[in-house]
Every structure is written in C-alpha cells, then in structure tokens.
Coordinates of C-alpha atoms in Angstrom, one line a residue:
X30 CA 45.6 173.4 72.9
X31 CA 43.9 173.0 76.3
X32 CA 44.9 169.7 78.0
X33 CA 42.2 167.1 78.3
X34 CA 41.9 167.1 82.1
X35 CA 41.5 163.7 83.5
X36 CA 43.1 161.7 80.7
X37 CA 46.7 160.7 80.2
X38 CA 48.9 158.2 78.4
X39 CA 51.6 156.6 80.6
X40 CA 54.6 154.8 79.0
X41 CA 57.2 152.5 80.3
X42 CA 60.5 153.1 78.6
X43 CA 62.7 150.1 78.1
X44 CA 61.1 147.5 75.8
X45 CA 58.1 149.8 75.3
X46 CA 59.3 153.0 73.6
X47 CA 62.2 151.2 72.1
X48 CA 63.2 147.5 72.0
X49 CA 66.2 147.7 74.3
X50 CA 65.8 144.4 76.2
X51 CA 68.3 142.4 74.0
X52 CA 71.0 145.0 75.0
X53 CA 70.0 144.7 78.7
X54 CA 70.3 140.9 78.4
X55 CA 73.7 141.2 76.9
X56 CA 74.8 143.7 79.7
X57 CA 73.5 141.4 82.5
X58 CA 75.3 138.4 81.0
X59 CA 78.6 140.4 80.7
X60 CA 78.5 141.5 84.4
X61 CA 76.7 138.6 86.1
X62 CA 78.0 135.8 83.9
X63 CA 81.4 135.7 85.6
X64 CA 79.5 135.5 88.9
X65 CA 77.7 132.4 87.9
X66 CA 74.5 133.7 86.4
X67 CA 73.8 133.3 82.7
X68 CA 70.5 134.3 81.2
X69 CA 68.7 133.4 78.1
X70 CA 65.7 135.3 76.8
X71 CA 63.2 133.3 78.8
X72 CA 65.0 133.6 82.1
X73 CA 65.7 137.3 81.5
X74 CA 62.0 138.0 80.9
X75 CA 61.0 136.0 84.0
X76 CA 63.7 137.1 86.5
X77 CA 65.2 140.4 85.4
X78 CA 62.9 142.3 83.0
X79 CA 61.1 145.2 84.7
X80 CA 62.6 144.6 88.1
X81 CA 64.5 147.4 90.0
X82 CA 68.2 146.9 90.5
X83 CA 67.9 146.8 94.2
X84 CA 65.7 143.7 94.0
X85 CA 68.0 142.2 91.4
X86 CA 70.9 142.7 93.7
X87 CA 69.2 141.2 96.7
X88 CA 68.3 138.1 94.6
X89 CA 71.5 137.5 92.6
X90 CA 74.2 139.1 94.8
X91 CA 73.1 138.0 98.3
X92 CA 76.6 137.7 99.7
X93 CA 77.6 141.3 98.7
X94 CA 77.0 144.4 100.8
X95 CA 74.2 146.7 99.6
X96 CA 76.9 149.2 98.6
X97 CA 78.8 146.6 96.6
X98 CA 75.6 145.3 94.9
X99 CA 74.9 148.9 93.8
X100 CA 78.4 149.2 92.4
X101 CA 78.1 145.9 90.4
X102 CA 74.7 146.9 89.0
X103 CA 75.9 150.4 88.2
X104 CA 78.6 148.6 86.1
X105 CA 75.9 146.7 84.3
X106 CA 74.1 150.0 83.5
X107 CA 77.3 151.5 82.2
X108 CA 77.8 148.5 79.9
X109 CA 74.2 149.0 78.7
X110 CA 74.6 152.7 78.0
X111 CA 77.7 151.9 76.0
X112 CA 75.8 149.3 74.0
X113 CA 72.7 151.4 73.4
X114 CA 74.5 154.6 72.3
X115 CA 73.6 155.4 68.8
X116 CA 71.3 152.3 68.5
X117 CA 68.1 153.7 69.9
X118 CA 65.1 153.4 67.5
X119 CA 61.5 154.0 68.4
X120 CA 58.9 151.2 68.1
X121 CA 56.9 151.5 64.8
X122 CA 54.1 154.0 65.2
X123 CA 55.4 155.6 68.4
X124 CA 56.1 159.1 66.9
X125 CA 52.7 159.2 65.2
X126 CA 51.0 158.3 68.5
X127 CA 52.8 161.0 70.4
X128 CA 51.9 163.5 67.7
X129 CA 48.3 162.6 68.0
X130 CA 48.2 162.8 71.8
X131 CA 49.9 166.2 71.6
X132 CA 47.3 167.4 69.1
X133 CA 44.5 166.2 71.3
X134 CA 46.0 167.8 74.4
X135 CA 46.5 164.5 76.2
X136 CA 49.4 164.7 78.6
X137 CA 52.0 161.9 78.6
X138 CA 54.2 160.6 81.4
X139 CA 57.1 158.1 81.4
X140 CA 57.2 155.7 84.2
X141 CA 60.2 153.4 84.6
X142 CA 62.2 151.2 87.0
X143 CA 65.3 152.1 85.1
X144 CA 68.0 154.3 86.6
X145 CA 67.5 158.0 85.8
X146 CA 70.7 158.1 83.6
X147 CA 69.3 155.3 81.4
X148 CA 65.9 156.8 81.2
X149 CA 67.2 160.2 80.2
X150 CA 69.6 158.7 77.7
X151 CA 66.8 156.8 76.0
X152 CA 64.3 159.7 75.9
X153 CA 67.0 162.0 74.6
X154 CA 68.2 159.4 72.1
X155 CA 64.7 159.1 70.7
X156 CA 64.3 162.9 70.7
X157 CA 61.2 162.8 72.8
X158 CA 62.2 164.2 76.2
X159 CA 60.1 167.3 75.7
X160 CA 57.0 165.2 75.0
X161 CA 56.6 164.0 78.6
X162 CA 55.1 166.2 81.4
X163 CA 57.0 164.0 83.9
X164 CA 59.5 161.2 84.3
X165 CA 58.9 158.9 87.2
X166 CA 61.8 156.8 88.4
X167 CA 60.8 153.9 90.5
X168 CA 64.1 153.7 92.4
X169 CA 63.6 157.2 93.6
X170 CA 60.3 156.3 95.3
X171 CA 59.7 154.2 98.5
X172 CA 58.4 151.5 96.1
X173 CA 59.1 150.7 92.5
X174 CA 57.2 148.5 90.1
X175 CA 55.3 146.1 90.6
X176 CA 54.0 148.3 93.4
X177 CA 51.4 150.8 92.1
X178 CA 53.1 153.8 93.5
X179 CA 55.1 154.8 90.4
X180 CA 52.0 154.9 88.3
X181 CA 50.0 156.6 91.0
X182 CA 52.7 159.3 91.1
X183 CA 52.6 159.7 87.3
X184 CA 48.8 160.2 87.4
X185 CA 49.2 162.8 90.2
X186 CA 51.8 164.8 88.1
X187 CA 49.2 165.5 85.4
X188 CA 46.0 165.4 87.5
X189 CA 44.7 162.4 85.6
X190 CA 42.2 159.8 86.4
X191 CA 43.4 156.2 86.4
X192 CA 40.2 154.9 84.8
X193 CA 40.3 157.5 82.0
X194 CA 44.0 156.9 81.2
X195 CA 45.9 154.2 79.4
X196 CA 49.3 152.7 80.2
X197 CA 51.7 150.9 77.9
X198 CA 54.0 148.2 79.3
X199 CA 56.2 145.3 78.1
X200 CA 57.0 143.5 81.4
X201 CA 55.0 141.5 83.9
X202 CA 56.1 143.8 86.8
X203 CA 55.1 146.9 84.8
X204 CA 51.7 145.6 83.8
X205 CA 51.1 144.6 87.5
X206 CA 52.2 148.1 88.6
X207 CA 49.9 150.0 86.2
X208 CA 46.9 147.7 86.7
X209 CA 47.3 147.9 90.5
X210 CA 47.1 151.7 90.1
X211 CA 43.8 151.1 88.3
X212 CA 45.0 152.0 84.8
X213 CA 43.8 150.0 81.8
X214 CA 47.1 148.7 80.4
X215 CA 48.1 147.6 76.9
X216 CA 51.0 145.1 76.8
X217 CA 53.6 145.6 74.1
X218 CA 54.9 142.3 72.7
X219 CA 58.6 143.1 72.4
X220 CA 59.6 140.3 74.8
X221 CA 56.5 138.6 76.2
X222 CA 53.5 136.9 74.5
X223 CA 49.9 138.1 74.5
X224 CA 49.1 135.3 77.0
X225 CA 51.9 136.5 79.3
X226 CA 50.9 140.1 79.2
X227 CA 47.2 139.4 79.6
X228 CA 48.0 137.0 82.4
X229 CA 49.7 139.8 84.2
X230 CA 46.7 142.0 83.9
X231 CA 46.8 143.8 80.5
X232 CA 43.5 144.4 78.9
X233 CA 45.0 143.8 75.4
X234 CA 48.4 143.5 73.7
X235 CA 50.0 145.0 70.6
X236 CA 53.0 144.3 68.4
X237 CA 53.9 148.0 68.2
X238 CA 52.2 151.4 68.2
X239 CA 51.0 151.0 64.6
X240 CA 49.0 147.8 65.5
X241 CA 45.5 148.4 64.0
X242 CA 43.8 146.9 67.0
X243 CA 45.7 149.2 69.3
X244 CA 44.8 152.3 67.2
X245 CA 41.2 151.3 67.2
X246 CA 41.2 150.8 71.0
X247 CA 42.8 154.2 71.5
X248 CA 40.4 156.0 69.2
X249 CA 37.5 154.6 71.3
X250 CA 39.1 155.1 74.7
X251 CA 40.6 158.5 74.2
X252 CA 37.8 159.8 71.9
X253 CA 40.2 161.9 69.8

C-alpha cells in the first residue's frame, strides 16, 4: 500500500488511546499529597492533565531545585507505571480505526507530553508500537504542549499537511497544541466534556473511537 501523501492521523496517548487519567490522578495524589496538594478529578483536569512535568514542578514545587523537582516527578511516574502495568486497555474502536488507517495507507504519529518511558510502556502494552511512524515526546523538544511544536514535528516526520490531517486529544493543552499547529482536532471525552474540548479549539468531540459521529467525520475527511 502506497502511503497517502499529505494526510496523517496524530494521536495523544494518555487519556486518548487508553483511559489512564484516573491512574495518573492516583499517582499524583500519592506523591504530591504529602506535600500539601490533593487533587480531585476537576482540579486534575484543570491543573495537571496534559501538562509537561517541568511546568508541573515549577507550579507545585517552587521551593525545590529543578533537579529535585525532576526526582519527585520521576517518582510519580514510577508510581504510575506500577499502577498501569497489566491494566492497559484501548478505548473502544481504537484497533479498528488503526486497521482502517493502515489499509488506507494513512500514516499515524503519537504525540505526547508524557515521559518516553511512559509513552513506550503504554504503546507496548496496547500492542501498537509498530503502528506509529514516529513518537514525539514534548519534553525532548524546546517546547511541549500547549505549544504547537510537538504536532508540527509530528507532521514533518511523515510529510503531512496540517489541514489534511486529524489529531485526537483529550486535554485542553493537547487540543490547543494541535489546533495551534493548524490541525483539525477531535476531542476524546475521557475526562473533559464536549464544551470543554470545543472551548479549547476542538472541531468536534467523541466518546471513543467507535462513536458514529466520529466515524462519519473521518469517512468524509479522510475519503477512505
């Protein structure tokens, strides 16, 4: 199959490919709770979800050195990886969508603010690492989400046009990043409401990848 030059599907990982946000919330509370920060779902979605660890450290650990902030948040990621091991399930319809994109020759890219170890663990746990032409890690770039650079990088990896591609995101920062890169973005409602996602810039939202409205939109936009 010859790849469809100019088109691509770009996916966030956490909360988009799999609903891992409840485990991130638990890990943050375990590590930051003793330091005076306790998060419920609403506060998590507003202040933590989709943000890179460096910005989380600057906000919630201002009295620590940058090196110590990194150590503390590395501990949080270790807690998360322990919690998520063996519990990774794809969102409904994901595998069928990936199959369809592969059959149509549409390249796929994963774009995340998560640390590389987390991203690789989740893709491996879902058995889909091989599906993606590239894995873009925001923390390895000069700017992570909500800056457009991670998605711009993803487009460049596969030679795709922003306007002809589609991104899938579950967080405000992620939607802002993808839309700032010029990519029509569909919000996935694992944590946020339709209003929240559209308010951040998404063109539509879906409950999962088997949502009939999402499938209809993809059939029209991707012409497969």
